[in-house]
Amino acid sequence: QKEVEQNSGPLSVPEGAIASLNCTYSDRGSQSFFWYRQYSGKSPELIMSIYSNGDKEDGRFTAQLNKASQYVSLLIRDSQPSDSATYLCAVNNRERSGGYQKVTFGTGTKLQVIP
Amino acid sequence: DGGITQSPKYLFRKEGQNVTLSCEQNLNHDAMYWYRQDPGQGLRLIYYSQIVNDFQKGDIAEGYSVSREKKESFPLTVTSAQKNPTAFYLCASSMSVSQPQHFGDGTRLSIL
């Protein structure tokens, strides 16, 4: 089982709709969860961090965390063509050996917002 | 402005040559990271460092080496042992491993 899993997509939504991006993780001890957006050919940029169960809203973005079910999701309301990008989920976890904490990225979900 | 600077933006390597990618940050972050991204793929962790003079191997460390002699700097050397080095290399930093990472603009490495 991969440590962090995302559906690669592409996820296509019409402009103005809600886009829902999902991510599951395997380490029950994970405490920090991040969503990044990456445009083609560019570096990732942070959208949101979430650390406790429930919803966290920031403008058109809402992150949802459910630690019992080991999933984290990102909702994008009123999707715009400029939201078309790959969305990366990242989760901190412990190395199996050594006990160091590190962050593992999912492979990303490609979102296409159709005008 | 505070941020992470990677240089060069583009780099070409000849067979048998070692090359070093630079990463400098002025965010006063303790943790720094190196990732490799291949076309259409996610980020794979090469090395990371939580404090000065300490670093750990990531998932794909073979053929790479790093140093962390200063808090601000975390250079990555791609050695001749890395047989398929063509990729997009990203450096990141964070206050700690549990905090969000900030990324540089990346270096694209190609083989001549």
Short mmCIF file of C-alpha atoms in Angstrom, two decimals:
data_model
loop_
_atom_site.label_atom_id
_atom_site.label_comp_id
_atom_site.label_asym_id
_atom_site.label_seq_id
_atom_site.Cartn_x
_atom_site.Cartn_y
_atom_site.Cartn_z
CA GLN A 1 0.00 0.00 0.00
CA LYS A 2 1.33 3.43 -0.93
CA GLU A 3 1.82 5.83 1.96
CA VAL A 4 -0.23 8.57 0.28
CA GLU A 5 -2.69 7.81 -2.52
CA GLN A 6 -4.50 10.08 -4.91
CA ASN A 7 -6.52 9.43 -8.04
CA SER A 8 -4.39 10.71 -10.91
CA GLY A 9 -7.39 11.98 -12.88
CA PRO A 10 -7.89 14.02 -14.92
CA LEU A 11 -10.88 15.31 -13.00
CA SER A 12 -12.95 17.51 -15.29
CA VAL A 13 -15.49 19.96 -13.87
CA PRO A 14 -17.40 22.81 -15.54
CA GLU A 15 -16.60 26.38 -14.60
CA GLY A 16 -18.49 27.43 -11.47
CA ALA A 17 -18.89 23.88 -10.14
CA ILE A 18 -17.38 22.34 -7.00
CA ALA A 19 -14.24 20.26 -7.52
CA SER A 20 -13.63 17.53 -4.96
CA LEU A 21 -10.13 16.09 -4.60
CA ASN A 22 -9.42 13.15 -2.32
CA CYS A 23 -6.37 11.65 -0.66
CA THR A 24 -5.88 8.63 1.60
CA TYR A 25 -2.86 7.86 3.78
CA SER A 26 -1.56 4.80 5.58
CA ASP A 27 0.24 6.07 8.71
CA ARG A 28 -2.26 6.45 11.56
CA GLY A 29 0.29 8.56 13.44
CA SER A 30 0.32 11.33 10.82
CA GLN A 31 -0.38 14.75 12.29
CA SER A 32 0.14 17.26 9.49
CA PHE A 33 -1.62 17.38 6.14
CA PHE A 34 -1.03 19.73 3.24
CA TRP A 35 -2.50 20.53 -0.15
CA TYR A 36 -0.31 22.02 -2.88
CA ARG A 37 -1.15 23.23 -6.37
CA GLN A 38 1.33 22.74 -9.19
CA TYR A 39 0.94 24.32 -12.59
CA SER A 40 2.62 22.57 -15.49
CA GLY A 41 6.36 23.25 -15.50
CA LYS A 42 6.26 25.15 -12.21
CA SER A 43 7.05 24.33 -8.59
CA PRO A 44 4.33 23.43 -6.07
CA GLU A 45 2.69 26.19 -4.05
CA LEU A 46 0.96 25.67 -0.73
CA ILE A 47 -2.83 26.02 -0.70
CA MET A 48 -3.76 24.82 2.77
CA SER A 49 -2.54 23.03 5.86
CA ILE A 50 -4.82 21.10 8.20
CA TYR A 51 -3.90 19.47 11.49
CA SER A 52 -7.16 18.49 13.25
CA ASN A 53 -10.31 16.64 12.28
CA GLY A 54 -13.03 18.61 10.57
CA ASP A 55 -13.18 21.34 7.98
CA LYS A 56 -10.91 24.31 7.40
CA GLU A 57 -11.99 27.02 4.98
CA ASP A 58 -9.89 29.61 3.18
CA GLY A 59 -11.70 31.57 0.49
CA ARG A 60 -12.95 29.15 -2.18
CA PHE A 61 -10.95 26.28 -0.70
CA THR A 62 -12.05 23.89 2.06
CA ALA A 63 -9.84 21.15 3.43
CA GLN A 64 -11.51 18.25 5.23
CA LEU A 65 -9.69 15.80 7.51
CA ASN A 66 -10.97 12.52 8.90
CA LYS A 67 -8.20 10.78 10.85
CA ALA A 68 -10.36 7.77 11.77
CA SER A 69 -10.90 7.01 8.09
CA GLN A 70 -7.43 8.22 7.12
CA TYR A 71 -8.47 10.56 4.39
CA VAL A 72 -8.10 14.22 3.63
CA SER A 73 -9.94 16.08 0.90
CA LEU A 74 -9.90 19.47 -0.80
CA LEU A 75 -13.01 21.17 -2.11
CA ILE A 76 -12.76 24.03 -4.58
CA ARG A 77 -15.95 26.07 -4.86
CA ASP A 78 -16.84 28.15 -7.92
CA SER A 79 -14.07 26.47 -9.92
CA GLN A 80 -12.30 28.71 -12.43
CA PRO A 81 -10.23 27.79 -15.50
CA SER A 82 -7.23 29.22 -13.62
CA ASP A 83 -7.68 26.42 -11.06
CA SER A 84 -6.66 23.90 -13.75
CA ALA A 85 -3.50 22.34 -12.33
CA THR A 86 -2.25 19.25 -10.54
CA TYR A 87 -3.12 19.12 -6.84
CA LEU A 88 -0.69 17.34 -4.55
CA CYS A 89 -1.59 15.93 -1.15
CA ALA A 90 1.27 15.69 1.38
CA VAL A 91 1.29 13.95 4.76
CA ASN A 92 3.93 13.81 7.46
CA ASN A 93 4.82 10.38 8.80
CA ARG A 94 7.66 8.53 10.47
CA GLU A 95 10.34 6.60 8.68
CA ARG A 96 9.94 2.88 9.21
CA SER A 97 13.57 2.72 10.37
CA GLY A 98 15.25 5.46 12.37
CA GLY A 99 12.03 7.12 13.49
CA TYR A 100 12.68 10.37 11.63
CA GLN A 101 9.63 12.33 10.58
CA LYS A 102 9.32 13.16 6.92
CA VAL A 103 6.68 14.32 4.49
CA THR A 104 5.38 12.07 1.73
CA PHE A 105 3.66 13.48 -1.34
CA GLY A 106 0.97 11.77 -3.34
CA THR A 107 1.36 11.59 -7.11
CA GLY A 108 -1.26 14.31 -7.57
CA THR A 109 -4.67 14.71 -9.18
CA LYS A 110 -4.91 16.68 -12.41
CA LEU A 111 -7.88 19.05 -12.40
CA GLN A 112 -9.34 20.49 -15.58
CA VAL A 113 -11.93 23.26 -15.28
CA ILE A 114 -13.91 23.54 -18.51
CA PRO A 115 -15.07 27.08 -19.43
CA ASP B 1 12.05 39.28 -0.10
CA GLY B 2 12.30 36.03 1.84
CA GLY B 3 12.38 32.89 -0.20
CA ILE B 4 14.25 29.95 -1.64
CA THR B 5 16.68 30.39 -4.49
CA GLN B 6 17.71 27.50 -6.69
CA SER B 7 20.43 27.79 -9.28
CA PRO B 8 21.00 27.25 -12.07
CA LYS B 9 17.56 27.08 -13.67
CA TYR B 10 18.86 24.75 -16.40
CA LEU B 11 21.87 22.44 -16.17
CA PHE B 12 23.46 20.00 -18.56
CA ARG B 13 25.62 17.09 -17.49
CA LYS B 14 28.17 15.20 -19.51
CA GLU B 15 28.76 11.49 -19.07
CA GLY B 16 30.88 10.73 -16.00
CA GLN B 17 30.53 14.22 -14.61
CA ASN B 18 29.35 15.27 -11.15
CA VAL B 19 27.19 18.38 -10.98
CA THR B 20 26.04 20.41 -8.00
CA LEU B 21 22.67 22.11 -7.68
CA SER B 22 22.48 25.08 -5.36
CA CYS B 23 19.69 25.79 -2.87
CA GLU B 24 19.73 28.83 -0.57
CA GLN B 25 16.97 30.05 1.76
CA ASN B 26 16.62 33.20 3.85
CA LEU B 27 13.46 32.13 5.67
CA ASN B 28 15.37 31.01 8.77
CA HIS B 29 13.92 27.52 8.28
CA ASP B 30 15.50 24.58 10.09
CA ALA B 31 14.41 21.85 7.66
CA MET B 32 15.38 21.56 4.00
CA TYR B 33 14.56 18.99 1.34
CA TRP B 34 15.46 17.84 -2.15
CA TYR B 35 12.93 16.23 -4.47
CA ARG B 36 13.09 14.81 -7.94
CA GLN B 37 10.12 15.02 -10.31
CA ASP B 38 9.95 13.13 -13.59
CA PRO B 39 7.44 14.10 -16.32
CA GLY B 40 3.90 13.30 -15.24
CA GLN B 41 5.09 11.94 -11.91
CA GLY B 42 4.87 13.03 -8.30
CA LEU B 43 7.64 14.27 -6.05
CA ARG B 44 10.17 11.76 -4.82
CA LEU B 45 12.29 12.61 -1.79
CA ILE B 46 16.05 12.41 -2.33
CA TYR B 47 17.48 13.78 0.93
CA TYR B 48 16.26 15.92 3.78
CA SER B 49 17.85 17.75 6.69
CA GLN B 50 16.15 18.76 9.91
CA ILE B 51 19.10 20.69 11.36
CA VAL B 52 22.56 21.87 10.40
CA ASN B 53 25.20 19.14 10.03
CA ASP B 54 22.55 16.41 9.92
CA PHE B 55 20.68 14.87 6.99
CA GLN B 56 18.82 11.68 6.15
CA LYS B 57 18.36 9.68 2.97
CA GLY B 58 14.99 9.83 1.33
CA ASP B 59 13.41 7.27 -0.96
CA ILE B 60 15.83 7.63 -3.90
CA ALA B 61 19.20 8.73 -2.43
CA GLU B 62 21.42 6.45 -4.53
CA GLY B 63 23.65 8.46 -6.86
CA TYR B 64 23.14 11.70 -4.94
CA SER B 65 24.95 13.42 -2.07
CA VAL B 66 24.24 16.48 0.07
CA SER B 67 25.79 18.63 2.77
CA ARG B 68 24.29 20.96 5.36
CA GLU B 69 27.13 23.05 6.72
CA LYS B 70 25.04 26.20 7.02
CA LYS B 71 21.40 26.68 7.94
CA GLU B 72 20.77 28.65 4.76
CA SER B 73 22.30 26.23 2.28
CA PHE B 74 21.60 22.65 1.19
CA PRO B 75 23.46 21.82 -2.04
CA LEU B 76 22.74 18.61 -3.93
CA THR B 77 25.43 16.81 -5.94
CA VAL B 78 24.29 14.50 -8.71
CA THR B 79 27.13 12.04 -9.11
CA SER B 80 28.13 9.98 -12.14
CA ALA B 81 26.65 6.98 -10.31
CA GLN B 82 23.16 8.37 -11.00
CA LYS B 83 22.58 6.82 -14.42
CA ASN B 84 19.31 8.55 -15.25
CA PRO B 85 19.61 12.07 -13.84
CA THR B 86 17.38 13.88 -16.33
CA ALA B 87 14.57 15.36 -14.21
CA PHE B 88 13.17 18.47 -12.55
CA TYR B 89 14.84 18.99 -9.16
CA LEU B 90 13.03 20.88 -6.44
CA CYS B 91 14.41 22.23 -3.19
CA ALA B 92 12.11 23.09 -0.31
CA SER B 93 12.33 24.32 3.26
CA SER B 94 10.09 24.47 6.32
CA MET B 95 10.24 25.61 9.93
CA SER B 96 10.06 21.96 10.95
CA VAL B 97 9.00 18.67 9.37
CA SER B 98 5.46 19.15 10.67
CA GLN B 99 5.13 22.59 9.04
CA PRO B 100 4.32 23.33 5.38
CA GLN B 101 7.15 23.41 2.87
CA HIS B 102 8.03 26.30 0.61
CA PHE B 103 9.57 25.48 -2.74
CA GLY B 104 12.17 27.05 -4.95
CA ASP B 105 11.59 27.44 -8.69
CA GLY B 106 13.49 24.26 -9.50
CA THR B 107 16.44 23.19 -11.65
CA ARG B 108 16.01 21.20 -14.86
CA LEU B 109 18.89 18.80 -15.38
CA SER B 110 19.53 17.15 -18.73
CA ILE B 111 22.18 14.84 -20.16
CA LEU B 112 24.35 16.08 -23.02
#
